[in-house]
Short mmCIF file of C-alpha atoms in Angstrom, two decimals:
data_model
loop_
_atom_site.label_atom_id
_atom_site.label_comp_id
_atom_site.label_asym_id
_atom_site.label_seq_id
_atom_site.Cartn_x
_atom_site.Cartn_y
_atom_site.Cartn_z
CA UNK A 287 4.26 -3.97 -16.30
CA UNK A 288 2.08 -4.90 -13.60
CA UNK A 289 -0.58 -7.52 -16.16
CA UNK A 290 -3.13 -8.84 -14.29
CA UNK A 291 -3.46 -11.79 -17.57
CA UNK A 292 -2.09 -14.96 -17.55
CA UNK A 293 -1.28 -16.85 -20.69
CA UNK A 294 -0.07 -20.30 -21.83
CA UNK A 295 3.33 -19.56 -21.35
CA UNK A 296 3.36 -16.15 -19.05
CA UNK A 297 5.49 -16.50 -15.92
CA UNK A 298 3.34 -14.76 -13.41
CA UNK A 299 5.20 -10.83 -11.63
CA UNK A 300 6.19 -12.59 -9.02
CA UNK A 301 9.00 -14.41 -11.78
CA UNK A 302 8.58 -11.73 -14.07
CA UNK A 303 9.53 -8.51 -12.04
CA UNK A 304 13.36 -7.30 -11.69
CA UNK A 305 15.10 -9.21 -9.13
CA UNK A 306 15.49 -8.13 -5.57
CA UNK A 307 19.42 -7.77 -4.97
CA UNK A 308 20.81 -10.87 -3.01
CA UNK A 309 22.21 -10.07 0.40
CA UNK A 310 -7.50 -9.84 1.50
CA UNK A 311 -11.36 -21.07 5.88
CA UNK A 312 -11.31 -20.75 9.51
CA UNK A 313 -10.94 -24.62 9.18
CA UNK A 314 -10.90 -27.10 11.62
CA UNK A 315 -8.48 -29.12 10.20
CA UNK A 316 -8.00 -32.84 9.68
CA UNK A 317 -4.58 -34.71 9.73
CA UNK A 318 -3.77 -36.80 6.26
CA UNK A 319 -1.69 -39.88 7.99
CA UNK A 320 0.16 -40.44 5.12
CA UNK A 321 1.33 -37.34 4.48
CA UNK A 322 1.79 -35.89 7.97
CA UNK A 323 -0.68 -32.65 6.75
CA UNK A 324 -3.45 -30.45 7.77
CA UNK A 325 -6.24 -30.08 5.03
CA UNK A 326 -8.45 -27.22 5.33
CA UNK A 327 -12.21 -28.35 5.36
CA UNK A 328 -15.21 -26.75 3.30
CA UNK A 329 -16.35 -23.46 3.93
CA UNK A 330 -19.73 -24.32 5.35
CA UNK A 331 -17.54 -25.50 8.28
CA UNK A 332 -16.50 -22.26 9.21
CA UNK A 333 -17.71 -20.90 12.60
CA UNK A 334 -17.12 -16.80 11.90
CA UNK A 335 -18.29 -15.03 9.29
CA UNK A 336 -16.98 -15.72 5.68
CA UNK A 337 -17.45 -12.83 3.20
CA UNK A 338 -16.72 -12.97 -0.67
CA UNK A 339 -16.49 -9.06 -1.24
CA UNK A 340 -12.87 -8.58 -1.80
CA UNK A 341 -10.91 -6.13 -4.09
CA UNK A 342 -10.57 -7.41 -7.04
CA UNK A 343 -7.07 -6.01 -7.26
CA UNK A 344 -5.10 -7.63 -4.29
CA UNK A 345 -6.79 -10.87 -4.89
CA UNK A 346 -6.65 -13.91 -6.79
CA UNK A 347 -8.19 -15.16 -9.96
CA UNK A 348 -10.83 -17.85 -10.10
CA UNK A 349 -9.58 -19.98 -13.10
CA UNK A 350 -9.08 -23.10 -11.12
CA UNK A 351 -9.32 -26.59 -12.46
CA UNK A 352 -9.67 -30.24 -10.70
CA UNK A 353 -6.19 -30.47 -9.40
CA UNK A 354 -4.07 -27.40 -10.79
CA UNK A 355 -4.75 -23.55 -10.30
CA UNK A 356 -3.73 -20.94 -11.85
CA UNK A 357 -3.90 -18.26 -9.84
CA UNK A 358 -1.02 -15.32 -8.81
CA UNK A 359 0.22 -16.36 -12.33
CA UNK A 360 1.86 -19.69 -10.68
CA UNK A 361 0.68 -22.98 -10.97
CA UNK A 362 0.27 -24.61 -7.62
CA UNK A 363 -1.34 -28.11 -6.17
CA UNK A 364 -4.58 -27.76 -4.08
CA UNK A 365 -3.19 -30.10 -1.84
CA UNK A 366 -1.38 -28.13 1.41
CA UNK A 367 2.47 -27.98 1.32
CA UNK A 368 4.22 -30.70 1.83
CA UNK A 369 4.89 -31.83 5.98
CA UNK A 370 8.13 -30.42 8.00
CA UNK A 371 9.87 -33.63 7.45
CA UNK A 372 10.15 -33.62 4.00
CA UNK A 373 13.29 -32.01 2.21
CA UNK A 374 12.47 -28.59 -0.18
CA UNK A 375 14.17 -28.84 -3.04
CA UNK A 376 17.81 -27.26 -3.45
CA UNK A 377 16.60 -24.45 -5.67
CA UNK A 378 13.40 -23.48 -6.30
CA UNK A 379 11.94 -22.88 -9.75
CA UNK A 380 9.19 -20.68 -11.79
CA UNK A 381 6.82 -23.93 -11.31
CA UNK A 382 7.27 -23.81 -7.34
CA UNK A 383 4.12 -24.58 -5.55
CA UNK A 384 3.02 -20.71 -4.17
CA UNK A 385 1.99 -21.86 -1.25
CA UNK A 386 5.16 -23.84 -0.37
CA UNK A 387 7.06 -20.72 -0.76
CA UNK A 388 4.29 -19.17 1.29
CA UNK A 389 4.64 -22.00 3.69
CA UNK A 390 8.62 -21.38 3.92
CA UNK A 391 7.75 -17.77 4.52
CA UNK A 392 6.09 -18.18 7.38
CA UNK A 393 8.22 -20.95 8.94
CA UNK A 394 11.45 -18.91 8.53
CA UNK A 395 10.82 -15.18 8.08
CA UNK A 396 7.67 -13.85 9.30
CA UNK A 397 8.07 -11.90 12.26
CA UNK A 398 5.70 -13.33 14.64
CA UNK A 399 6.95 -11.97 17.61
CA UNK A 400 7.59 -8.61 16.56
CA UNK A 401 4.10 -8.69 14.99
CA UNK A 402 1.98 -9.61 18.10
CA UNK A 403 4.16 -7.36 20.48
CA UNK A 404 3.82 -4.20 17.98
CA UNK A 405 -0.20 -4.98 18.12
CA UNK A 406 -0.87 -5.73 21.32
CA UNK A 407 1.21 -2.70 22.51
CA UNK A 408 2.95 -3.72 25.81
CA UNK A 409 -0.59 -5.34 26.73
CA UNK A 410 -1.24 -1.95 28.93
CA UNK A 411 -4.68 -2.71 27.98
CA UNK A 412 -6.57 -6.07 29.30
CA UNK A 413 -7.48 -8.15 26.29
CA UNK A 414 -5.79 -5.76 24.00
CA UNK A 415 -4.30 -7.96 21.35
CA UNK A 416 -7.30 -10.70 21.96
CA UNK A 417 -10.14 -7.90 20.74
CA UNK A 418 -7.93 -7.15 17.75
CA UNK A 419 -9.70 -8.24 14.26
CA UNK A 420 -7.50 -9.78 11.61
CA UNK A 421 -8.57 -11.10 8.23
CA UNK A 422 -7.60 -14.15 6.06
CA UNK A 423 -7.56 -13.88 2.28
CA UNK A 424 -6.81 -17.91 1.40
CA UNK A 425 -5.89 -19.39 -1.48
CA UNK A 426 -9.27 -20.83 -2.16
CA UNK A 427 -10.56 -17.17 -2.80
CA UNK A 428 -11.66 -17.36 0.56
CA UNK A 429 -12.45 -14.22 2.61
CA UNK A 430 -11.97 -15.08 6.83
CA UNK A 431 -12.85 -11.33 8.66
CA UNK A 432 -13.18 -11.26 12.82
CA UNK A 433 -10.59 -13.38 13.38
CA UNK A 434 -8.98 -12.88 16.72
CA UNK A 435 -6.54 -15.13 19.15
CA UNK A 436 -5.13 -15.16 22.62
CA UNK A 437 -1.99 -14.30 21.79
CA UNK A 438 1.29 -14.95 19.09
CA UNK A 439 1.38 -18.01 19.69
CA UNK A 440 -1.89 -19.04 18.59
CA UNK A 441 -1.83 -16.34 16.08
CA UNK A 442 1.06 -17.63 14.77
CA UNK A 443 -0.23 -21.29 14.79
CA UNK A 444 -3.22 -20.48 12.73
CA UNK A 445 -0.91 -18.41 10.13
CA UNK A 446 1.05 -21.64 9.66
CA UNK A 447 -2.10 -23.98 9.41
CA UNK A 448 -4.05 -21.34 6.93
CA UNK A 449 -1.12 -19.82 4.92
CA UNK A 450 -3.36 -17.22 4.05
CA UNK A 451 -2.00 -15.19 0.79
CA UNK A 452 -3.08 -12.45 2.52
CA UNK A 453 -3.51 -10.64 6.60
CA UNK A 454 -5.49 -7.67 6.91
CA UNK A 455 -5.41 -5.67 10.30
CA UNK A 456 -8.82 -3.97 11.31
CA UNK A 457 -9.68 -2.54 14.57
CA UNK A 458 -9.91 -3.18 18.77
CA UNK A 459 -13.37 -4.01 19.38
CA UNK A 460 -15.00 -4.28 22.89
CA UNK A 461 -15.15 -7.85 22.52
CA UNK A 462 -13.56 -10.54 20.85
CA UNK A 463 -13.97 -11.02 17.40
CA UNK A 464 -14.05 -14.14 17.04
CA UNK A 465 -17.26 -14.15 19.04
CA UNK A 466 -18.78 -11.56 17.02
CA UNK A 467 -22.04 -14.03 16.46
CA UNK A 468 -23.12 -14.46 19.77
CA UNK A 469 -23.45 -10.89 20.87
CA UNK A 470 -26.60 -9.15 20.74
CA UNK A 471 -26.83 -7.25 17.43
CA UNK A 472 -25.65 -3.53 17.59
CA UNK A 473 -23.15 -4.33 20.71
CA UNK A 474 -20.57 -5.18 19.01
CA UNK A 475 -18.46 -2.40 18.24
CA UNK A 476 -14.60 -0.71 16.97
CA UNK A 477 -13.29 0.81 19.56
CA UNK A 478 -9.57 2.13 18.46
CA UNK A 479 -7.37 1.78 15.62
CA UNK A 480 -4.27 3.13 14.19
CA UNK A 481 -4.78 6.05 12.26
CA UNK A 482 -3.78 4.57 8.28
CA UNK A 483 -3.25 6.32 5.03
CA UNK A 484 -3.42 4.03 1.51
CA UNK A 485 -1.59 5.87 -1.50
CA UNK A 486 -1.99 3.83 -4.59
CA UNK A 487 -0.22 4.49 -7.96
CA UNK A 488 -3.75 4.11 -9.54
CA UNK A 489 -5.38 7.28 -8.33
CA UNK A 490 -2.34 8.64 -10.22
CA UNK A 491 -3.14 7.16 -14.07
CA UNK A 492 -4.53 9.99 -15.09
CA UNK A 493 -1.33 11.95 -15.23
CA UNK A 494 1.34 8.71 -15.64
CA UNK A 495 -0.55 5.90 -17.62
CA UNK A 496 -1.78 2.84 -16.20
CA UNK A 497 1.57 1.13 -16.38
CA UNK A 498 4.71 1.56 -13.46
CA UNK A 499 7.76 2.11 -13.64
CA UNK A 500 10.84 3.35 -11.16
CA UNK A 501 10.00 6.99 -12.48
CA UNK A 502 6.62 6.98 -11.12
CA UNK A 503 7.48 6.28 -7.90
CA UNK A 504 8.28 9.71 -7.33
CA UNK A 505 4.41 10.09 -6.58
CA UNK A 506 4.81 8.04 -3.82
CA UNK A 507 7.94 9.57 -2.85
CA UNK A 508 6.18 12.59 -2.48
CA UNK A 509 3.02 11.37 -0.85
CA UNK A 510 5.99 10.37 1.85
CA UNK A 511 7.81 13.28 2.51
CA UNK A 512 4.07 15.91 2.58
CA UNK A 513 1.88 13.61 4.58
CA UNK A 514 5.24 12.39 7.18
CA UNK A 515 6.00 16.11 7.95
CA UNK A 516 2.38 17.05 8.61
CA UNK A 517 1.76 14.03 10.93
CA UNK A 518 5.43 14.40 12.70
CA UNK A 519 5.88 15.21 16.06
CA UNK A 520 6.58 19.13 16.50
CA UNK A 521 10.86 19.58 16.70
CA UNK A 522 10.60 23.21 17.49
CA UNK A 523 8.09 24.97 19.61
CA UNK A 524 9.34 28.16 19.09
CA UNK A 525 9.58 27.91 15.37
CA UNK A 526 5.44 28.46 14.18
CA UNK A 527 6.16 28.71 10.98
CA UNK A 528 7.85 25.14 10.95
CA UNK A 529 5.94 23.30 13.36
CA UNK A 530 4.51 20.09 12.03
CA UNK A 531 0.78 19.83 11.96
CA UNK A 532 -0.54 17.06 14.72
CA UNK A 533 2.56 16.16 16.56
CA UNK A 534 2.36 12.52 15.86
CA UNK A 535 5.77 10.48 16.93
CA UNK A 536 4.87 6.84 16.10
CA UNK A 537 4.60 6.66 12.21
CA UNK A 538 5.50 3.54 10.15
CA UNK A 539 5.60 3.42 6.50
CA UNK A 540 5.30 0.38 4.68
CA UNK A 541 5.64 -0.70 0.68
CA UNK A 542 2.04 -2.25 -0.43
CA UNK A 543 4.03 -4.82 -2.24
CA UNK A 544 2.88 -3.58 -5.72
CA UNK A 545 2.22 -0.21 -6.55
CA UNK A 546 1.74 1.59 -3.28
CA UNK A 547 2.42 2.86 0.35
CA UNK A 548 0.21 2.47 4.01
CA UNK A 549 0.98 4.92 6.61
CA UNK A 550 0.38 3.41 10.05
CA UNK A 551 0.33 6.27 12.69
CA UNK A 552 0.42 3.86 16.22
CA UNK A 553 0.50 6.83 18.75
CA UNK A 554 -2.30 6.11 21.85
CA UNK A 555 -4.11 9.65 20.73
CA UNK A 556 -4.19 8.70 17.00
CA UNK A 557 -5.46 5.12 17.87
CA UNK A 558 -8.34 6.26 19.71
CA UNK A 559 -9.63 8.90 17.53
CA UNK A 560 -13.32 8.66 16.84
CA UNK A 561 -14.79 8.68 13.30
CA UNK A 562 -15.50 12.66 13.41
CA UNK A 563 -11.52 13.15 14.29
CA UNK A 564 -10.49 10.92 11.49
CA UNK A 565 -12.45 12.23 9.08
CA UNK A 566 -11.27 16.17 9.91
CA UNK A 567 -7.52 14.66 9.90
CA UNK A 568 -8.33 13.78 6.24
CA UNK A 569 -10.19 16.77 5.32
CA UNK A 570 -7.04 18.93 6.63
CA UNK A 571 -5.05 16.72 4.13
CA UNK A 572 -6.94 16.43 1.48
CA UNK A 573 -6.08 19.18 -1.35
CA UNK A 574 -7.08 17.52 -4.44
CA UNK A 575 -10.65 16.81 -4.54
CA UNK A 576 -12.62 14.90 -7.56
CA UNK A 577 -12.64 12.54 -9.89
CA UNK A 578 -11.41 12.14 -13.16
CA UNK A 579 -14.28 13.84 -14.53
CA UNK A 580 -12.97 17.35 -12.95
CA UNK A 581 -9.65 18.47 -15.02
CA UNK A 582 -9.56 20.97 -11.78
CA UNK A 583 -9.14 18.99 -8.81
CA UNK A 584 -7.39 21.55 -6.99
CA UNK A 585 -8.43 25.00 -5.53
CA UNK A 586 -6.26 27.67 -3.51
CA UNK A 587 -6.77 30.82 -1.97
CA UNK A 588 -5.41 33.72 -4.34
CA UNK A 589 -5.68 36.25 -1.30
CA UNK A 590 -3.46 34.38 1.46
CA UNK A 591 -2.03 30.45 1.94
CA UNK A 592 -2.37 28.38 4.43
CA UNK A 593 1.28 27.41 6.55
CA UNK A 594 0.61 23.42 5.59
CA UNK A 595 0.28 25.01 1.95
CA UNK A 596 3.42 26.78 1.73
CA UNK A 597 5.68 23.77 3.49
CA UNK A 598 3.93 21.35 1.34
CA UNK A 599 4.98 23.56 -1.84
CA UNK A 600 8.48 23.74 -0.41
CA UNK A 601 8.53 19.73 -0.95
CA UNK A 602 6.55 19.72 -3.93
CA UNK A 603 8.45 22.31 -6.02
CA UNK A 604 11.75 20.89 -6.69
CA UNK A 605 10.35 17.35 -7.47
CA UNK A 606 7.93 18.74 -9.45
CA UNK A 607 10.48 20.55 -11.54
CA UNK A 608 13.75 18.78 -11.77
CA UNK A 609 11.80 15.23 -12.08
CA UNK A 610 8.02 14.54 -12.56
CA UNK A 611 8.00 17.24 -15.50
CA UNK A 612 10.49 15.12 -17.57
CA UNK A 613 9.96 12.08 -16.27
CA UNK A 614 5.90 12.00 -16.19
CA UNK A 615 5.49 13.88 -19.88
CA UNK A 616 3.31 16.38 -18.54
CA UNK A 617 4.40 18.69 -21.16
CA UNK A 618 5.94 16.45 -24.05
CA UNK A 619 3.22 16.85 -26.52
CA UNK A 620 -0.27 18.98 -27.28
CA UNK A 621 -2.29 15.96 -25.84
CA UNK A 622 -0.64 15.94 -22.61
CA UNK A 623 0.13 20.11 -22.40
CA UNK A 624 -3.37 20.56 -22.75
CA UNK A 625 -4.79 19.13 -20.20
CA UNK A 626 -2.40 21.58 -17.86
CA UNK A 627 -3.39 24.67 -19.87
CA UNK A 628 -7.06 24.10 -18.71
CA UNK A 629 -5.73 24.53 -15.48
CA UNK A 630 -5.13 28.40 -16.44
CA UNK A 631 -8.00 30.90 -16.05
CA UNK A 632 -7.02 32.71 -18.90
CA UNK A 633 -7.69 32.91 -22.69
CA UNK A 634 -5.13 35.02 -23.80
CA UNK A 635 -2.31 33.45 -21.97
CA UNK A 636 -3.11 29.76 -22.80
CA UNK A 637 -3.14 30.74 -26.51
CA UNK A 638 0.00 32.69 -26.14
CA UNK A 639 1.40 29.42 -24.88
CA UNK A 640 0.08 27.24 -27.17
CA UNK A 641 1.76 30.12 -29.97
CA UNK A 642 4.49 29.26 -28.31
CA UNK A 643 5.24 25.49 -27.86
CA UNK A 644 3.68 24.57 -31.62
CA UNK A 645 6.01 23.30 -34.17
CA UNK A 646 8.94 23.82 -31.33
CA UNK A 647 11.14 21.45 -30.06
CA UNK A 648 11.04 22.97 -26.63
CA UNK A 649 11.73 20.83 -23.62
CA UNK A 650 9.60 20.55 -20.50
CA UNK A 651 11.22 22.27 -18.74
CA UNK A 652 11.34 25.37 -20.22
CA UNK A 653 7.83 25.34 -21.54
CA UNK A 654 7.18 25.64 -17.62
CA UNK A 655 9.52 28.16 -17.20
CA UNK A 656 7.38 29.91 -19.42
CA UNK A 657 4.15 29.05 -17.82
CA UNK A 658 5.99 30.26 -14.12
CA UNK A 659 6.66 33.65 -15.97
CA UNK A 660 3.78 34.50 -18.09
CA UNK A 661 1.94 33.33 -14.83
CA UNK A 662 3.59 35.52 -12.36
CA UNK A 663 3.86 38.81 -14.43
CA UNK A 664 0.30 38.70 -15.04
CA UNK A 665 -1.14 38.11 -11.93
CA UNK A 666 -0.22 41.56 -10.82
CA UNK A 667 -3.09 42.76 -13.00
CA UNK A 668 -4.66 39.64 -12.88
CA UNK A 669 -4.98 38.50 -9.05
CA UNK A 670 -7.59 35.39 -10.17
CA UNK A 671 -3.77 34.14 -11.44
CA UNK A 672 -2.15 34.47 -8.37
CA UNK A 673 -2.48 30.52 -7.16
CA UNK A 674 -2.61 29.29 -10.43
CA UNK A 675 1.12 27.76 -10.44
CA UNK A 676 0.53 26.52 -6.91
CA UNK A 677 -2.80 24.82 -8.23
CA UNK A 678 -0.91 23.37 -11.41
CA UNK A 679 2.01 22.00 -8.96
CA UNK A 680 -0.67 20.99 -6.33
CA UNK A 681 -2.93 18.90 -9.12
CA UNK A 682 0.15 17.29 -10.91
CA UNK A 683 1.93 16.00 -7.36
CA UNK A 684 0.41 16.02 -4.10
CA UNK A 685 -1.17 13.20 -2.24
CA UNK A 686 -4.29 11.28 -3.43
CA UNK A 687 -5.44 9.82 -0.19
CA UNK A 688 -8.09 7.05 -0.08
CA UNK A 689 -10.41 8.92 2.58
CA UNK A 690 -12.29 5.51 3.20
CA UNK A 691 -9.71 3.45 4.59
CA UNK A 692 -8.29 6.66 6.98
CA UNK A 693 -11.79 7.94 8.46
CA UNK A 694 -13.81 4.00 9.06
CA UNK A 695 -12.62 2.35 12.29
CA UNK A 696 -13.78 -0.95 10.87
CA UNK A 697 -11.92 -0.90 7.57
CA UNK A 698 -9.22 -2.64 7.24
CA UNK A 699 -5.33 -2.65 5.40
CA UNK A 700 -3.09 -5.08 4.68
CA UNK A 701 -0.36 -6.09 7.43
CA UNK A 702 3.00 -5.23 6.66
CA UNK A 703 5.79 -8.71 6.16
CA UNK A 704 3.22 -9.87 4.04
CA UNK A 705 3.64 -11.25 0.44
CA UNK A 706 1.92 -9.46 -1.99
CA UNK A 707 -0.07 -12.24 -3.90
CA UNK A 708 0.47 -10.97 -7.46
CA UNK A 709 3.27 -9.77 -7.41
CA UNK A 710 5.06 -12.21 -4.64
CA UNK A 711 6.91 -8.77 -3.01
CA UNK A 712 6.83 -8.49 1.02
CA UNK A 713 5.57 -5.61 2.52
CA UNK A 714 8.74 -4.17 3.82
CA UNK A 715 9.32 -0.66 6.11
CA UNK A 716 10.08 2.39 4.44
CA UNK A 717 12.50 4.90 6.66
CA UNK A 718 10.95 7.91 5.36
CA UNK A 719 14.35 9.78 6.33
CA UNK A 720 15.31 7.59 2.90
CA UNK A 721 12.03 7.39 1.01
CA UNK A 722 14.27 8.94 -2.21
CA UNK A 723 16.41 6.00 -2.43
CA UNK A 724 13.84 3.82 -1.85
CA UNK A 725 13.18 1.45 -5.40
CA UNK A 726 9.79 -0.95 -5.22
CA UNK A 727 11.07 -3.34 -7.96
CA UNK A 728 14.27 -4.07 -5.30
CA UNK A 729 11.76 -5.42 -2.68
CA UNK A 730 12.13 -9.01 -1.49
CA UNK A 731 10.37 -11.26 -3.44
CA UNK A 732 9.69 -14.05 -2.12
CA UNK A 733 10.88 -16.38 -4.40
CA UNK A 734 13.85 -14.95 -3.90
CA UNK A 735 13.98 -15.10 -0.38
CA UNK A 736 13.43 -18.96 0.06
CA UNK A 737 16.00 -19.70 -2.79
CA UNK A 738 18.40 -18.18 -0.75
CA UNK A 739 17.43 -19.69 2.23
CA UNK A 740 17.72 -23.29 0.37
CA UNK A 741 21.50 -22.34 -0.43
CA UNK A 742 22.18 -21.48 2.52
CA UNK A 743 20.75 -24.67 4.12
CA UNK A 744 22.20 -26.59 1.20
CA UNK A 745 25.99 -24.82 2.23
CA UNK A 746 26.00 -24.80 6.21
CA UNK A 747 23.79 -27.31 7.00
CA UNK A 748 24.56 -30.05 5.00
CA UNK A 749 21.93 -30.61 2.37
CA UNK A 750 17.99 -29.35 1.19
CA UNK A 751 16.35 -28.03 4.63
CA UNK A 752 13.43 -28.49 5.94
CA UNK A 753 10.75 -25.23 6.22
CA UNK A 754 10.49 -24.36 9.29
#
């Protein structure tokens, strides 16, 4: 679903996705007279530090011509938007200039304010916000990093004059960013940042298929509700056996836009854990380990399991069972069944199985109810069988974190309110009380957004509006 190709005649997923329901240049900039715009100037222009390595994934394609690109899938003019003055068309169509829409965006729904007072966190800290890195992904394929400002407003003025297709957040040095160049080499350095998590669908292709659907989101849904009650702020005291694992109160989860979710955890304690913190966070999380060269990414204790184990197979079990088993295939056919018998330490059993399911229209479901009791009355004699069920449920379902982006102070994720640039989805706030009801093809799009915004204009105030 989610084609990264554009044909002759191929509507890019920003047109092409369901509907939403109604309701990665720091330019100077010169002013065109005529047309009342700022023009971003070269690159060589730039006064911070322009970088070209980008993932290929969450950016652009470079198939642009003289006047026209073709990138996101939607044709759009180099030339900026066009000025404040000028009406915007009563409804917008599949042709719409991207960064118009973009343009809109930020005019009319971007949540400026909101942004710079979440980030700068009550300014408790001198210089707070003004050391915080952002990053610029432009339209030009441009990569801006070490940006930094003085405050919204100027943050917000920049946003407007860039449109970037893109923010990225990154740390709180001990200087400004921006400024990064003229301080002595190896004294320039991250001092906090909020502790992030990046689930993608992709780490999950082995077991779904590279395409997405609603269905799949359970992953994510999952990824959710384990990694939320481990980070959650401890309800009962008295209750050990329930108590959450690091107490954190301050946790926002946010849709990638495409095919993922970001955990921000914004607590003072989580922001100024050091790398060596981080990276034991992650370790503590981490349960399956390995690429997709190891069938076996998951190991257990046979002998005794962990309290994070057990709650996280208390969340894991009934999704695993009443949905990802049908709905993933993990036991429709030999090609797919197989790869979960090597999962089981024994011969014997696996061809019993195999006896079993051949030339049998069995359902999924019960050819794991088989697998749960062949599995558990063996394991008396056999205890090497004892965690094999919780490996199986373990390697099929939990959490595939991106260690990278959690443990490096310096790395940086992609703000939320954003617009995805492939797919043209914003980055909206998942409550995680909700995160089952939660659909990623009923996001915002943003084509969506400003052709509602033109009616309403169009109805209330008396014609096309103006952005902004």
């Amino acid at each position: 679903m989610f084609s990264d190709t554009d044909n002759k005649d191929n509507r890019s997923e920003i047109l092409s996705q369901p509907a939403s329901p109604s309701s990665d240049n720091d330019a100077t900039t010169g002013k065109n007279k005529k047309a009342g715009y700022a023009q971003p100037q070269s690159a060589r222009d730039l006064g911070n530090e322009l970088e070209i390595n980008f993932d290929e994934d969450d950016l652009p394609t470079k198939t642009a011509t003289k006047t026209t690109r073709k990138s996101f899938g939607v044709n759009y003019i180099t030339a900026a938007p066009a000025p404040s003055s000028a009406p915007l068309s009563l409804m917008l169509d599949s042709d719409t200039d991207f960064l118009a829409l973009l343009d809109c965006f930020y005019r009319r729904l971007f949540p400026f304010r909101e942004f710079y007072r979440w980030l700068s966190y009550g300014l408790v800290q001198r210089n707070y916000f003004q050391n915080r890195e952002l990053s610029f992904t432009l339209a030009s394929d441009s990569y801006l990093r070490f940006q930094s400002f003085k405050d919204g407003e100027e943050l917000k003025h920049r946003i407007l004059e860039l449109k970037p297709v893109k923010i990225d957040i990154g740390a709180v040095y001990n200087a400004k960013p921006k400024e990064k160049k003229s301080i002595q080499e190896g004294r320039f350095n991250a001092l906090e940042r909020e502790l992030v998590f990046d689930i993608d669908m992709t780490d999950y292709d082995p077991i779904r298929g590279a395409d997405i659907c609603l269905k799949c989101w359970d992953f994510m849904t999952v990824s959710i509700k384990i990694l939320d009650r481990a980070l959650e702020a401890e309800k009962n005291k008295k209750d050990f056996h329930r108590a959450e694992d690091f107490g954190f109160k301050h946790r926002l989860w946010v849709y990638s836009g495409r095919r993922g979710v970001h955990c921000w955890v914004c607590d003072d304690r989580a922001r100024k854990l050091n790398v060596e913190a981080r990276r034991a966070i992650v370790s503590y999380l981490e349960v399956v380990k390995g690429g997709d060269e190891n069938s076996k990414k998951v190991s257990l204790s046979s002998k005794s399991t962990h309290p994070a184990i057990r709650e996280a197979e208390k969340i894991l079990g009934p999704i695993f069972t009443t949905r990802l088993i049908n709905n993933q295939d993990i036991l429709t056919s030999p090609e797919k069944y197989e790869k979960l018998l090597q999962l089981i330490p024994d011969e014997e059993l696996k061809k019993r199985l195999r006896s079993s399911w051949e030339n049998k229209n069995k359902r999924p479901v019960e050819k794991w109810s088989e697998i749960m009791g062949e599995t558990q009355a063996l394991s008396k004699k056999k205890p090497a069988l004892a965690a094999t069920l919780q490996e199986i449920l373990f390697n099929y379902s939990y959490p595939r974190l991106d260690s990278n982006v959690s443990i490096g102070l310096n790395h940086l994720l992609k703000a939320p309110f954003c617009v995805h640039p492939k797919t043209g989805r914003v980055c909206i706030p998942i409550d995680q009380k909700y995160c089952d009801s939660f659909n990623p093809f009923q996001a915002p799009k943003v084509f969506d957004l400003i052709n509602e915004i033109s009616a309403y204009d169009s109805a209330h105030v008396g014609g096309p509006s103006v952005p902004g």
